[in-house]
Amino acid sequence: MLVILFILPLDDYPIVRFLLFLIPYFTVGYDILRKAFKGILNHQVFDECFLMAVATIGAMILGEYTEGVAVMLFYQIGELFQSIAVGKSRRSISDLMDIRPDYANLEQDGEVEKVDPDEVEVGSIIVIRPGEKVPIDGIVVEGNSSLNTSALTGESLPRDVKPGDEIISGSVNMSGLLRVETTKEFDESTASKILELVENAGERKAKSEQFITKFARWYTPAVCYSALALAILGPGRSPSWSSAAPARS
Amino acid sequence: MKKTYKIDVDCANCANKMEQAAKKTEGVKDATVNFMALKMKVEFEDGAEPAAVMQEVRKNCKIVEDDCEIFL
């Protein structure tokens, strides 16, 4: 629509041109204007939306309609890129969460029962069938198999295990049935510890993140104030607004 | 007493603003917002009532950042 408006020779009908340009302006910029307004209501005046609202309203008043719409459009594109990037990060983190097993095959009195991994005590025997994830850290009691540890270590070659070998939770049992005596509880097992570290990693901020947090709080208001100062003090001692506006030819 | 809540927030700056707002709320000893995992961990003062304090936190967060949401 913007391209059409650009091409159409509507210079003879300035009011119509203005109204037509308002359509894309409000389509793209409605959210931003609304946020700027709410920010003012909540005493959070000087934020990015306020800056853009002032800039684009000024542009519209001056007759630079394409500038006004372009600012809003590019901001929305930036926001789109941000949500794509954040979505990808979150999905890769939630894929990581999949290494946690949901059940354990506990062997009690010769019978194998599917239980919650939390319920398995240290020293019990669990059975891990081919294709299942190892639920709890332990030592192999019986069975030979290869384990896929790529989720934990990134190692592409499977690791062969035989009785007496220690295995860690989160790896996937590939070829043979294993009977394992657990050495740790579920919460203390490798997979759970890794997930705990990942979840808590976001809480301790890096030094640069702390710096950016403080910087961001001062940066946007400072830009707003200096823009305001530039507008008022900039044109000189006797600002004459008509000469400051760009000439339209 | 610490409690973790599920939140919904769009940008990292908004998460920071929510954290600051939560920390300033009465009855809150400390708060951390995990933007990536969409979780907020709040440590309450001794004797504070979590449900009431969280309503205050939610209100304060809405003031600083309208698009955010805390699932209580």
Coordinates of N, CA, C and O in Angstrom, one line a residue, chain A residues 34-35 38 42 44 47-48 79 82-83 85-86 89-90 93 97 198-205 209 212-213 216-217, chain B residues 2 8-14 16-17 19-20 23-24 32-39 41 62-67:
Chain A
R34 N -0.2 3.4 21.3 CA -0.9 3.0 22.5 C 0.0 2.8 23.7 O -0.2 3.3 24.8
K35 N 1.2 2.2 23.4 CA 2.2 2.0 24.5 C 2.7 3.3 25.0 O 2.9 3.5 26.2
K38 N 0.0 4.8 27.2 CA 0.0 4.2 28.5 C 1.2 4.5 29.3 O 1.1 4.6 30.5
N42 N 1.1 6.1 33.1 CA 1.7 5.4 34.2 C 3.0 6.1 34.7 O 3.8 5.5 35.4
Q44 N 5.6 6.6 33.2 CA 6.9 6.1 32.6 C 7.0 6.8 31.3 O 7.0 6.2 30.3
D47 N 10.2 6.6 27.3 CA 10.6 5.3 26.8 C 10.7 5.3 25.3 O 10.4 6.3 24.6
E48 N 11.0 4.2 24.7 CA 11.3 4.1 23.2 C 10.0 4.5 22.4 O 10.1 5.1 21.4
E79 N 11.1 -5.8 16.0 CA 10.4 -6.6 17.0 C 10.2 -8.0 16.5 O 10.3 -9.0 17.3
Q82 N 13.3 -9.9 16.8 CA 13.5 -10.3 18.2 C 12.7 -11.5 18.6 O 13.2 -12.4 19.3
S83 N 11.4 -11.5 18.3 CA 10.6 -12.6 18.8 C 11.0 -13.9 18.1 O 11.0 -15.0 18.7
A85 N 14.2 -14.7 17.2 CA 15.4 -15.1 17.9 C 15.1 -15.6 19.3 O 15.6 -16.7 19.7
V86 N 14.2 -15.0 20.1 CA 13.9 -15.4 21.4 C 13.2 -16.8 21.3 O 13.5 -17.7 22.1
S89 N 15.7 -19.5 20.8 CA 16.5 -19.8 22.0 C 15.7 -20.6 23.0 O 16.1 -21.6 23.6
R90 N 14.4 -20.2 23.2 CA 13.6 -20.9 24.1 C 13.3 -22.3 23.7 O 13.3 -23.3 24.5
I93 N 16.3 -24.5 24.4 CA 16.4 -24.7 25.9 C 15.4 -25.8 26.2 O 15.7 -26.7 27.0
M97 N 15.7 -29.7 27.9 CA 15.0 -30.2 29.0 C 14.5 -31.7 28.8 O 14.2 -32.4 29.7
V198 N 20.9 -25.3 34.3 CA 20.4 -24.5 33.1 C 19.4 -23.5 33.6 O 19.4 -22.4 33.3
E199 N 18.4 -24.0 34.5 CA 17.3 -23.2 34.9 C 17.8 -22.0 35.8 O 17.4 -20.9 35.6
N200 N 18.8 -22.3 36.6 CA 19.3 -21.3 37.5 C 20.3 -20.4 36.9 O 20.7 -19.4 37.4
A201 N 20.8 -20.8 35.7 CA 21.8 -19.9 35.1 C 21.3 -18.6 34.8 O 22.0 -17.6 34.9
G202 N 20.0 -18.5 34.4 CA 19.5 -17.2 34.1 C 19.4 -16.2 35.2 O 19.2 -15.0 35.0
E203 N 19.5 -16.8 36.5 CA 19.3 -15.9 37.6 C 20.5 -15.1 37.9 O 20.4 -14.0 38.4
R204 N 21.7 -15.7 37.7 CA 22.9 -14.9 38.1 C 23.3 -14.2 36.9 O 23.7 -14.8 35.9
K205 N 23.3 -12.9 36.9 CA 23.6 -12.1 35.7 C 25.1 -11.9 35.5 O 25.8 -11.7 36.5
E209 N 25.7 -7.9 31.6 CA 24.2 -7.8 31.7 C 23.8 -6.8 32.8 O 22.9 -6.0 32.6
I212 N 24.4 -3.3 31.4 CA 23.4 -3.0 30.4 C 22.1 -2.6 31.1 O 21.4 -1.6 30.7
T213 N 21.7 -3.3 32.2 CA 20.5 -3.0 32.9 C 20.5 -1.6 33.4 O 19.6 -0.8 33.3
A216 N 20.6 1.0 30.4 CA 19.3 1.2 29.7 C 18.4 2.1 30.4 O 17.6 2.8 29.8
R217 N 18.5 2.1 31.8 CA 17.6 2.9 32.5 C 17.8 4.4 32.3 O 17.0 5.3 32.4
Chain B
K2 N 10.5 -19.1 49.4 CA 10.7 -18.8 48.0 C 9.6 -19.5 47.2 O 9.2 -20.6 47.4
D8 N 4.8 -14.4 31.4 CA 4.9 -14.3 30.0 C 5.4 -12.9 29.7 O 4.7 -11.9 30.1
V9 N 6.5 -12.8 29.0 CA 7.1 -11.4 28.8 C 7.8 -11.5 27.4 O 8.4 -12.5 27.1
D10 N 7.7 -10.4 26.7 CA 8.2 -10.3 25.3 C 9.6 -10.0 25.1 O 10.3 -10.6 24.3
C11 N 10.1 -9.0 25.8 CA 11.5 -8.6 25.5 C 12.3 -8.6 26.8 O 11.8 -8.5 27.9
A12 N 13.6 -8.7 26.6 CA 14.5 -8.8 27.8 C 14.5 -7.6 28.7 O 14.6 -7.6 29.9
N13 N 14.3 -6.4 28.1 CA 14.2 -5.2 28.8 C 13.0 -5.2 29.7 O 13.0 -4.7 30.9
C14 N 11.9 -5.7 29.2 CA 10.6 -5.8 29.9 C 10.8 -6.7 31.1 O 10.3 -6.4 32.2
N16 N 13.6 -7.1 32.7 CA 14.3 -6.4 33.7 C 13.5 -5.4 34.5 O 13.6 -5.3 35.7
K17 N 12.6 -4.7 33.7 CA 11.6 -3.8 34.4 C 10.8 -4.5 35.4 O 10.5 -4.0 36.5
E19 N 11.5 -7.2 37.0 CA 12.3 -7.6 38.1 C 12.5 -6.4 39.1 O 12.4 -6.5 40.3
Q20 N 12.8 -5.2 38.5 CA 12.9 -4.0 39.4 C 11.6 -3.7 40.1 O 11.7 -3.4 41.3
K23 N 11.1 -6.2 42.9 CA 12.0 -6.0 44.1 C 11.5 -4.9 44.9 O 11.7 -4.9 46.2
K24 N 10.9 -3.8 44.3 CA 10.5 -2.7 45.1 C 9.2 -2.9 45.8 O 8.8 -2.1 46.7
T32 N 13.9 -12.7 41.1 CA 14.7 -12.8 39.9 C 13.8 -13.3 38.8 O 13.0 -14.1 39.0
V33 N 14.0 -12.7 37.6 CA 13.2 -13.1 36.5 C 14.1 -13.8 35.5 O 15.1 -13.3 35.1
N34 N 13.7 -15.0 35.1 CA 14.5 -15.8 34.1 C 13.7 -15.6 32.8 O 12.7 -16.3 32.6
F35 N 14.3 -14.7 32.0 CA 13.6 -14.4 30.7 C 13.5 -15.6 29.8 O 12.5 -15.8 29.2
M36 N 14.6 -16.4 29.7 CA 14.6 -17.5 28.8 C 13.6 -18.6 29.2 O 13.0 -19.2 28.3
A37 N 13.6 -18.9 30.5 CA 12.7 -20.0 30.9 C 11.3 -19.5 31.3 O 10.5 -20.3 31.6
L38 N 11.0 -18.2 31.2 CA 9.7 -17.6 31.5 C 9.3 -17.9 32.9 O 8.2 -18.3 33.2
K39 N 10.3 -17.8 33.9 CA 9.9 -18.0 35.3 C 10.4 -16.9 36.1 O 11.4 -16.2 35.9
K41 N 11.2 -16.1 40.2 CA 11.4 -16.6 41.5 C 11.3 -15.5 42.5 O 12.1 -14.5 42.4
K62 N 2.4 -4.5 35.9 CA 1.5 -4.0 34.9 C 1.7 -2.5 34.6 O 1.6 -2.0 33.5
I63 N 2.1 -1.8 35.7 CA 2.3 -0.4 35.6 C 3.5 -0.1 34.7 O 3.5 0.7 33.8
V64 N 4.6 -0.9 35.0 CA 5.9 -0.6 34.2 C 5.8 -1.2 32.9 O 6.4 -0.7 31.9
E65 N 5.1 -2.3 32.7 CA 5.2 -3.0 31.4 C 3.8 -3.7 31.2 O 3.5 -4.7 31.8
D66 N 3.0 -3.0 30.3 CA 1.6 -3.5 30.2 C 1.5 -4.9 29.6 O 0.5 -5.6 29.9
D67 N 2.4 -5.2 28.7 CA 2.2 -6.5 28.0 C 2.6 -7.7 28.7 O 2.6 -8.8 28.2

